[in-house]
Every structure is written in structure tokens, then in C-alpha cells.
Coordinates of C-alpha atoms in Angstrom, one line a residue:
Chain A
N1489 CA 0.0 0.0 0.0
A1490 CA 1.2 3.5 -0.8
G1491 CA -1.0 5.0 1.9
V1492 CA -1.8 8.7 1.3
T1493 CA 0.0 10.3 -1.6
Q1494 CA 0.1 14.0 -2.5
T1495 CA 1.4 15.9 -5.5
P1496 CA 3.2 18.1 -6.1
K1497 CA 5.7 18.2 -3.2
F1498 CA 6.6 21.8 -3.9
Q1499 CA 4.8 24.6 -5.8
V1500 CA 5.4 28.3 -6.4
L1501 CA 2.4 30.3 -7.6
K1502 CA 1.9 33.9 -8.5
T1503 CA -0.9 35.9 -6.8
G1504 CA -4.1 35.3 -8.7
Q1505 CA -3.1 31.9 -10.2
S1506 CA -5.2 28.8 -9.6
M1507 CA -4.1 25.3 -9.1
T1508 CA -5.2 21.9 -7.7
L1509 CA -3.4 19.9 -5.1
Q1510 CA -3.8 16.2 -5.6
C1511 CA -4.4 13.7 -2.8
A1512 CA -5.1 10.0 -3.2
Q1513 CA -5.3 7.1 -0.7
D1514 CA -5.4 3.3 -1.3
M1515 CA -6.6 2.2 2.1
N1516 CA -10.3 2.4 1.3
H1517 CA -10.8 4.9 4.1
E1518 CA -14.2 6.6 4.2
Y1519 CA -13.0 9.9 5.6
M1520 CA -10.5 12.4 4.1
S1521 CA -9.3 15.9 5.1
W1522 CA -7.2 18.8 4.1
Y1523 CA -5.2 20.8 6.5
R1524 CA -2.8 23.7 6.3
Q1525 CA 0.1 24.1 8.8
D1526 CA 1.6 27.5 9.4
P1527 CA 4.5 28.2 11.9
G1528 CA 3.2 28.4 15.5
M1529 CA -0.4 27.6 14.4
G1530 CA -0.6 23.9 14.4
L1531 CA -2.7 22.1 11.7
R1532 CA -6.0 23.8 10.8
L1533 CA -8.8 21.9 9.0
I1534 CA -9.7 23.4 5.6
H1535 CA -12.3 20.9 4.2
Y1536 CA -13.2 17.4 5.0
S1537 CA -15.2 14.6 3.5
V1538 CA -17.1 11.7 5.1
G1539 CA -17.6 9.8 1.9
A1540 CA -17.7 10.0 -1.9
G1541 CA -20.0 12.9 -2.9
I1542 CA -20.1 14.4 0.6
T1543 CA -17.8 17.3 1.7
D1544 CA -18.0 20.0 4.4
Q1545 CA -16.1 23.1 5.5
G1546 CA -13.5 23.1 8.3
E1547 CA -12.1 26.0 10.3
V1548 CA -10.4 27.9 7.4
P1549 CA -12.3 27.1 4.1
N1550 CA -12.2 30.5 2.4
G1551 CA -10.3 30.5 -0.9
Y1552 CA -10.4 26.7 -1.3
N1553 CA -12.8 24.2 -3.0
V1554 CA -12.9 20.5 -2.8
S1555 CA -14.8 17.6 -4.4
R1556 CA -14.9 13.9 -3.7
S1557 CA -16.1 11.9 -6.7
T1558 CA -14.4 8.7 -5.7
T1559 CA -13.3 7.1 -2.4
E1560 CA -9.7 7.3 -3.4
D1561 CA -9.3 11.0 -4.5
F1562 CA -9.8 14.3 -2.7
P1563 CA -8.3 17.2 -4.6
L1564 CA -8.0 20.7 -3.2
R1565 CA -8.4 23.7 -5.5
L1566 CA -7.0 27.1 -4.9
L1567 CA -9.3 29.5 -6.8
S1568 CA -7.1 32.6 -6.9
A1569 CA -3.9 32.2 -4.9
A1570 CA -3.0 34.9 -2.3
P1571 CA 0.3 35.3 -0.3
S1572 CA -1.7 34.4 2.8
Q1573 CA -2.1 30.9 1.4
T1574 CA 1.6 30.3 1.6
S1575 CA 1.7 27.2 3.8
V1576 CA 2.3 23.5 4.0
Y1577 CA -0.7 21.5 3.0
F1578 CA -1.4 18.0 4.4
C1579 CA -4.0 15.6 3.2
A1580 CA -5.2 12.9 5.6
S1581 CA -7.4 9.8 5.4
S1582 CA -9.1 8.2 8.4
Y1583 CA -11.3 5.4 9.5
E1584 CA -13.5 4.7 12.4
A1585 CA -12.3 2.0 14.9
S1586 CA -14.5 1.3 18.0
G1587 CA -15.9 4.8 18.0
S1588 CA -12.5 6.5 17.6
Y1589 CA -10.9 7.8 14.4
E1590 CA -7.3 7.3 13.4
Q1591 CA -5.7 9.5 10.7
Y1592 CA -2.9 8.9 8.3
F1593 CA -1.2 11.8 6.6
G1594 CA 0.4 12.3 3.2
P1595 CA 3.9 13.8 3.0
G1596 CA 2.6 17.3 2.4
T1597 CA 2.8 20.0 -0.4
R1598 CA 4.9 23.1 0.3
L1599 CA 3.2 26.0 -1.4
T1600 CA 4.6 29.5 -1.8
V1601 CA 2.5 32.3 -3.3
T1602 CA 4.5 35.4 -4.4
Chain B
R1036 CA -9.8 30.7 22.6
K1037 CA -7.9 27.9 20.9
E1038 CA -9.5 24.5 20.8
V1039 CA -6.3 22.8 22.0
E1040 CA -3.5 24.5 23.9
Q1041 CA 0.0 23.3 24.4
D1042 CA 3.2 24.7 25.8
P1043 CA 5.4 25.2 22.6
G1044 CA 8.6 24.5 24.5
P1045 CA 11.3 23.7 23.6
F1046 CA 12.0 21.1 26.2
N1047 CA 15.7 20.4 26.3
V1048 CA 16.5 17.2 28.2
P1049 CA 19.5 14.8 28.4
E1050 CA 19.3 11.3 27.2
G1051 CA 17.7 9.0 29.8
A1052 CA 15.6 11.8 31.4
T1053 CA 11.8 11.6 32.0
V1054 CA 9.8 14.4 30.4
A1055 CA 6.1 15.3 30.5
F1056 CA 4.0 17.3 28.2
N1057 CA 0.5 18.6 28.9
C1058 CA -2.3 20.0 26.8
T1059 CA -5.8 21.3 27.5
Y1060 CA -8.8 21.3 25.3
S1061 CA -11.7 23.7 25.4
N1062 CA -14.7 21.7 24.2
S1063 CA -16.2 19.2 26.6
A1064 CA -17.9 17.5 23.6
S1065 CA -14.5 16.2 22.4
Q1066 CA -14.8 12.5 22.1
S1067 CA -11.4 11.0 21.4
F1068 CA -7.8 12.1 22.0
F1069 CA -4.4 11.4 20.5
W1070 CA -0.8 12.3 20.6
Y1071 CA 0.9 12.6 17.2
R1072 CA 4.6 13.0 16.6
Q1073 CA 6.0 15.3 13.8
D1074 CA 9.6 15.3 12.7
C1075 CA 11.0 18.4 11.1
R1076 CA 9.4 19.0 7.6
K1077 CA 7.6 15.7 7.8
E1078 CA 3.9 14.7 8.1
P1079 CA 2.4 14.0 11.6
K1080 CA 2.3 10.4 12.6
L1081 CA 0.1 8.8 15.2
L1082 CA 2.0 8.1 18.4
M1083 CA -0.8 6.8 20.6
S1084 CA -4.5 7.2 21.4
V1085 CA -5.4 8.4 24.9
Y1086 CA -8.0 6.6 27.0
S1087 CA -9.7 7.7 30.1
S1088 CA -8.1 4.9 32.1
G1089 CA -4.7 6.0 31.0
N1090 CA -2.6 3.8 28.7
E1091 CA 1.0 2.9 28.2
D1092 CA 3.1 2.0 25.1
G1093 CA 6.6 1.1 26.0
R1094 CA 8.3 4.2 27.3
F1095 CA 5.3 6.4 26.6
T1096 CA 2.3 6.9 29.0
A1097 CA -0.7 9.0 28.2
Q1098 CA -3.4 10.2 30.6
L1099 CA -6.7 11.9 30.1
N1100 CA -8.7 13.9 32.7
R1101 CA -12.1 14.7 31.2
A1102 CA -13.2 16.7 34.3
S1103 CA -10.3 19.1 33.9
Q1104 CA -10.1 18.7 30.0
Y1105 CA -6.5 17.9 30.3
I1106 CA -4.3 15.4 28.4
S1107 CA -0.7 14.4 29.3
L1108 CA 2.2 12.5 27.7
L1109 CA 5.1 11.1 29.7
I1110 CA 8.2 9.9 28.1
R1111 CA 10.6 7.8 30.2
D1112 CA 14.3 7.1 29.4
S1113 CA 14.4 9.6 26.6
K1114 CA 16.3 8.7 23.5
L1115 CA 18.0 11.0 20.9
S1116 CA 15.4 9.6 18.4
D1117 CA 12.6 11.0 20.5
S1118 CA 13.5 14.6 19.4
A1119 CA 10.5 15.8 17.5
T1120 CA 7.4 18.0 18.0
Y1121 CA 4.5 16.3 19.8
L1122 CA 1.0 17.3 18.8
C1123 CA -2.0 17.0 21.0
V1124 CA -5.1 16.2 19.0
V1125 CA -8.8 16.0 19.9
N1126 CA -11.7 14.6 17.8
R1127 CA -15.3 15.7 18.0
G1128 CA -16.8 12.9 16.0
F1129 CA -16.8 12.1 12.3
N1130 CA -13.8 13.7 10.8
K1131 CA -13.3 16.8 12.9
F1132 CA -9.9 16.8 14.4
Y1133 CA -8.4 19.8 16.3
F1134 CA -4.6 20.1 16.7
G1135 CA -2.5 21.9 19.2
S1136 CA 0.4 23.8 17.9
G1137 CA 2.8 21.3 19.3
T1138 CA 5.5 20.9 21.9
K1139 CA 9.1 20.7 20.7
L1140 CA 11.4 18.2 22.4
N1141 CA 15.2 18.2 22.0
V1142 CA 17.0 15.2 23.6
K1143 CA 20.7 15.9 24.0
P1144 CA 23.5 13.4 24.4

């Protein structure tokens, strides 16, 4: 199993450009999430999905869109990049086990917006 | 107020020392609790879940106090390889996880 994969690993965008960060998992997990991590801020939830076709907003959804057409894939779209979106982005998948949820993370995408 | 608060550290300890980290969470509806470990420029990885009765995994012991909304992690006999940032995480059901900003541990020879 590859686990959770993310592409690209690094990306530089100019202000106003759009792009899609890719995330895929091969563990058949029902739940997937996107986080951003900024220095001193911890991970903050952007969007999450509880199954194919079902998504919802997290703490910091503005400027981002998601869709979940398959169990495996959960892409994150930046609509019009801003310098404030410079961050490290992590995708995670999770499953429920005895009422608790365990998450597995991808290696991250380091995004710089100039 | 942040959902999960942790002392950022760093905690600088010699090899073999015992070190304890604490975290508090603000929402009493939080259902499950975890410690994750994050190495520099890497993804977080699950270290252990935290149960109300307390639980141990080798040199690591985690405790939960629901009344005080407080979680702890104790590391005994610290190794150089324990140097990392430790993230306190709470879950409020479904896929809603809230992360603390992490406590940095440096274990020195």
C-alpha cells in the first residue's frame, strides 16, 4: 500500500493563479481531510469529506474548494492564490475503529505564493 | 480561545531523562484524544491514542482527565530519536480533528 500520496511536493504560484493539489489514498478509508500548517499555528482543517460525494467546511475554508467523486481521491483547489495561502498542506485519510478515528497523513505539499 | 492549547517548549533534556507534556482542550464535547509526533518538515504520525483509564506503550504513557479537560504524555528514558514535535489532537466525532500547535522536544547526548 502506498498509503496517502500528495502531488506536487513543492509549488510556487503567483498571486491570482489557480491550481489543484492532488491527494489519493489506497486504504479504502471513508474519511478524508485537508489541513494547512503554518508556523506556530498547528494544523488547521480546511475541508473534509465523510464519503464520496459528501464534503463540508472546516475551520479555514475560504479560498479553497474540494470535491470527492471517488473514495480514493480528494483534490484541493485554490481558486485565486494569495500570499496568505503560503503554507504546508497536508491531506489525511481516516477510518473509524471502535468509535474512535485514526488519521494517516500524506507527505505534504509546500506552497509558496508570491 | 484555541480548541487545543500546548506549551510550545522547547523542552531540552538529556538522554535518559523523563519528560512530561500537557495539553488542555476547550470543548467538553470532544470524544477521542491522541498524541501525534511530527519530525522536522515531515507529516504528523500517530504516536498513541489516549484513553480515560490511561494507557502505556513502552516508554510512553498517556493520561486523560475529562473533568479538567487535560491530556498528558510522559516519556521515560528519553532517546535521541525522541527529538521531535509532539502534537495533542482531539476529535469531536466524524472527521473533525483539532490540533494543538505542538511541543518541541530536544533530547541531547
